[in-house]
Coordinates of N, CA, C and O in Angstrom, one line a residue:
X1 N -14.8 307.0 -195.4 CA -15.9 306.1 -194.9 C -16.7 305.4 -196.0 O -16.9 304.2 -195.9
X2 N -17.1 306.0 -196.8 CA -17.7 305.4 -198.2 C -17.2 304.2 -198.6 O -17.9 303.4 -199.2
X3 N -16.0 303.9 -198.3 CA -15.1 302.6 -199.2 C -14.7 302.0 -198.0 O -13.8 301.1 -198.1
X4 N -15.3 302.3 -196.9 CA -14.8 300.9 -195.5 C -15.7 299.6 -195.8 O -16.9 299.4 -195.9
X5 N -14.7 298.8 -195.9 CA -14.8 297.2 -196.0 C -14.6 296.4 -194.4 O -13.6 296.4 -193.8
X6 N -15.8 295.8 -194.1 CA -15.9 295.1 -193.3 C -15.2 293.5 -193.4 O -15.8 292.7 -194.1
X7 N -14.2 293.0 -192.7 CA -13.6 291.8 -192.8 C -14.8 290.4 -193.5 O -16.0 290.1 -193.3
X8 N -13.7 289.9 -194.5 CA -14.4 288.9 -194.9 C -13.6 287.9 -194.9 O -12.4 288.2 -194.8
X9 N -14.0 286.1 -195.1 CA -13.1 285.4 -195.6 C -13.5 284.4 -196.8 O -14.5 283.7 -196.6
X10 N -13.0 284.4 -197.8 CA -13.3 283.6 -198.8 C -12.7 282.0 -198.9 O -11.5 281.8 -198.9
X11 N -13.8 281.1 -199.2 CA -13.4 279.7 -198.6 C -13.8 279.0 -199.9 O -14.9 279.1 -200.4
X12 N -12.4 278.0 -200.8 CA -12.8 277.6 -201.7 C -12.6 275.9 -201.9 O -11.7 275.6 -201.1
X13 N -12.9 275.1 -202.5 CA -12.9 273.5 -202.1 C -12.4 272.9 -203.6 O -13.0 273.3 -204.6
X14 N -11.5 272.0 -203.6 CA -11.2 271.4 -205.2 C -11.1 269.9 -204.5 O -10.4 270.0 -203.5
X15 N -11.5 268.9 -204.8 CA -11.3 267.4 -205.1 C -10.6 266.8 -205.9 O -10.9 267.5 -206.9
X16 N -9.8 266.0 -206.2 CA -9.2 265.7 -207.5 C -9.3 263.9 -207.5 O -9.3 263.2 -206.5
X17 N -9.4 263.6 -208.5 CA -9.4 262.1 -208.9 C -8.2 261.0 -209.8 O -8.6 260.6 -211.0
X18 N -6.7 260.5 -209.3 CA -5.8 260.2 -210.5 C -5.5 259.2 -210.3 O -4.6 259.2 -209.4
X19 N -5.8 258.0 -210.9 CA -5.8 256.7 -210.7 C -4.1 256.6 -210.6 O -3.5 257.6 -211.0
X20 N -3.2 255.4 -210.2 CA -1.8 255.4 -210.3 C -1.4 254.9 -211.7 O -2.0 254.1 -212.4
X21 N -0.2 255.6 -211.8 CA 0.0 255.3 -213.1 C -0.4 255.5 -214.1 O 0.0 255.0 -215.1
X22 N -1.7 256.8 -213.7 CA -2.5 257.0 -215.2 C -1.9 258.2 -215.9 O -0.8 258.5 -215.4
X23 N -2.2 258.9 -216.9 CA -2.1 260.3 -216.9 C -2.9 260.9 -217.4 O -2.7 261.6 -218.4
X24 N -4.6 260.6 -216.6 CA -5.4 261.5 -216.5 C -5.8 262.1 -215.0 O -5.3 261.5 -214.1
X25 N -6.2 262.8 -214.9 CA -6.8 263.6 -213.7 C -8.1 264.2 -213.9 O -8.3 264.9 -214.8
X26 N -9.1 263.9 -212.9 CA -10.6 264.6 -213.0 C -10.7 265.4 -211.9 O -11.2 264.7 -211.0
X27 N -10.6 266.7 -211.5 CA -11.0 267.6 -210.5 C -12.4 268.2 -210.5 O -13.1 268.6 -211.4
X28 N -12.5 268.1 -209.2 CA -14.4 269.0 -209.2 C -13.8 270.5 -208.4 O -12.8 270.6 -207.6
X29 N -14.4 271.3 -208.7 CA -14.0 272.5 -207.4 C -15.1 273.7 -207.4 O -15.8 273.9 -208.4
X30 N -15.2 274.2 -206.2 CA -16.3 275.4 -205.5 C -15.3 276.7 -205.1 O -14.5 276.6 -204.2
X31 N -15.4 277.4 -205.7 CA -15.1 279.1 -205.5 C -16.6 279.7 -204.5 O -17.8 279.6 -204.7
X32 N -15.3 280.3 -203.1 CA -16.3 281.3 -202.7 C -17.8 280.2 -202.2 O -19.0 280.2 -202.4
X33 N -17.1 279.6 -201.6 CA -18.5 278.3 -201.2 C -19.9 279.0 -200.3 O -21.1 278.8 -200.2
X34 N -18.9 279.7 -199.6 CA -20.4 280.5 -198.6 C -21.1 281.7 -199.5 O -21.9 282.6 -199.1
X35 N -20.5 281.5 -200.7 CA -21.7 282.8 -201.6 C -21.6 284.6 -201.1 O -22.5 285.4 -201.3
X36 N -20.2 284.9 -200.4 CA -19.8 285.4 -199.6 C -19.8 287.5 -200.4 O -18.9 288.2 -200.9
X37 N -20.6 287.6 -200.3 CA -20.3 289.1 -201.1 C -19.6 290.0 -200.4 O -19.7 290.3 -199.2
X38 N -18.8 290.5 -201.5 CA -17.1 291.7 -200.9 C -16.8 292.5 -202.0 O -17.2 292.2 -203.1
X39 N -16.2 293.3 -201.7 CA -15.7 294.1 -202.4 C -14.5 294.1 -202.5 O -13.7 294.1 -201.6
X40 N -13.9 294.1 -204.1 CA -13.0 293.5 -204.2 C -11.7 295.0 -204.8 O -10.6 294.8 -205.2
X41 N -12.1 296.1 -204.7 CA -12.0 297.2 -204.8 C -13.1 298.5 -205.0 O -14.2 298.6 -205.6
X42 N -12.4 299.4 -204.3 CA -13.5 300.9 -204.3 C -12.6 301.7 -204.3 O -11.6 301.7 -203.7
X43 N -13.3 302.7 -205.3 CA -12.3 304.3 -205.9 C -13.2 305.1 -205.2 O -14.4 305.0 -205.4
X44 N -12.7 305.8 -204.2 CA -13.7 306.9 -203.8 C -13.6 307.9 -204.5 O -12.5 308.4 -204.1
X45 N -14.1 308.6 -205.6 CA -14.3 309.7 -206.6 C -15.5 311.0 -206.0 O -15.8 312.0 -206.7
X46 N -16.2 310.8 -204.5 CA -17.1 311.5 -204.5 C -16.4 313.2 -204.2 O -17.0 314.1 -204.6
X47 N -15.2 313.4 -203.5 CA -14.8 315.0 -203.6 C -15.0 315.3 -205.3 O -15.7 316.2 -205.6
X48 N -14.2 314.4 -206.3 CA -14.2 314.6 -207.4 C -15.1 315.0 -208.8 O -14.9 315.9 -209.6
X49 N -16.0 313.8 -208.7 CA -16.9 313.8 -209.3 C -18.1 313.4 -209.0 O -18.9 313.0 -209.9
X50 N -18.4 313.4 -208.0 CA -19.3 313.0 -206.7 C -20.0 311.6 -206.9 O -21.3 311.6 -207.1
X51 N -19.2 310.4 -207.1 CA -19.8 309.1 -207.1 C -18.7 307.9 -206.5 O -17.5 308.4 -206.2
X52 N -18.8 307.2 -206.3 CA -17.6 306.3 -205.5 C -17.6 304.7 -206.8 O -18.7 304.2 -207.1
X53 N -16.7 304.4 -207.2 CA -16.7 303.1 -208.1 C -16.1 302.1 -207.3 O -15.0 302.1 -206.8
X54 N -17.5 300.8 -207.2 CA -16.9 299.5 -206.4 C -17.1 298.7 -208.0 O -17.6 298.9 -209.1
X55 N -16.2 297.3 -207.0 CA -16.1 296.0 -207.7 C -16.2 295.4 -207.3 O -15.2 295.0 -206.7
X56 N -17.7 294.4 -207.1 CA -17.8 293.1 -206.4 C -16.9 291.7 -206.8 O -16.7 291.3 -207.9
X57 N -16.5 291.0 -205.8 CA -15.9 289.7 -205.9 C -16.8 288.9 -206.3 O -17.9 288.8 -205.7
X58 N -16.4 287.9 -207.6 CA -17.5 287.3 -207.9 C -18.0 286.5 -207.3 O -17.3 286.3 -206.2
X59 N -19.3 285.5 -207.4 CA -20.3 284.8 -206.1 C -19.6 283.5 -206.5 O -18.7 283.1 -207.1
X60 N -20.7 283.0 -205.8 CA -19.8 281.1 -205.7 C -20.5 280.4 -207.4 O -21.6 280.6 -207.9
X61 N -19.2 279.5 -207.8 CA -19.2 279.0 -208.7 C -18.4 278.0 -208.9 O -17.2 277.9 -208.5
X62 N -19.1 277.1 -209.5 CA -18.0 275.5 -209.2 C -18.1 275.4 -211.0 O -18.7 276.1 -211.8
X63 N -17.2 274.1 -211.2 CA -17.2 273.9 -212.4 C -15.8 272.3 -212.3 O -14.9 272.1 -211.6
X64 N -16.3 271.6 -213.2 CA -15.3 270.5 -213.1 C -14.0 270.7 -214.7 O -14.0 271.4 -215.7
X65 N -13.2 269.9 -214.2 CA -11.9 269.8 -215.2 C -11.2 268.4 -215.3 O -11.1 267.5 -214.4
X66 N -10.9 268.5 -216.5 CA -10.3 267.2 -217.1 C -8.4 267.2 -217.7 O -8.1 267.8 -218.7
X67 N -7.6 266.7 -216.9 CA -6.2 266.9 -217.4 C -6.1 264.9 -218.2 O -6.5 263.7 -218.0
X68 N -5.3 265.7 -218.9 CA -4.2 264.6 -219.7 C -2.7 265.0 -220.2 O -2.3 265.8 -221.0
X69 N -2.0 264.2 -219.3 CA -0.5 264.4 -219.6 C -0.2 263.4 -220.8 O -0.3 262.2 -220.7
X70 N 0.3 264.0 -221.9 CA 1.0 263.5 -223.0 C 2.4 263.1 -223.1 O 3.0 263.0 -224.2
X71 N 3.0 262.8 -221.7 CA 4.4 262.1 -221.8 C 4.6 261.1 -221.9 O 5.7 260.6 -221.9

């Protein structure tokens, strides 16, 4: 019972920008847009050593990116 996870869903968003014929590309993107906290693993250790180890999923975070194809 210690390590029951309640259903979640994680919702993530990317845009991209590539003119024709170019060979650049500009993407924007959102991880995790609803800020959505989960657990992304749990060791139940409490018979053992009496403590339980979780790992949260990380929170929302966007960040933009720049491609260039060199062909």
């Amino acid at each position: 019972p210690v390590s029951l996870e309640d259903g979640y869903v994680i919702g993530n968003l990317r845009a991209s920008y590539r003119p024709d014929s170019e060979r650049w590309e500009l993407s924007a993107f959102v991880n995790n847009v609803a800020d959505e906290e989960y657990r992304s693993y749990s060791f139940d250790f409490t018979k053992t050593f009496g403590f339980n180890q979780v790992a949260y999923g990380p929170p929302r975070w966007a960040g933009v990116s720049f491609r260039y194809n060199f062909d």
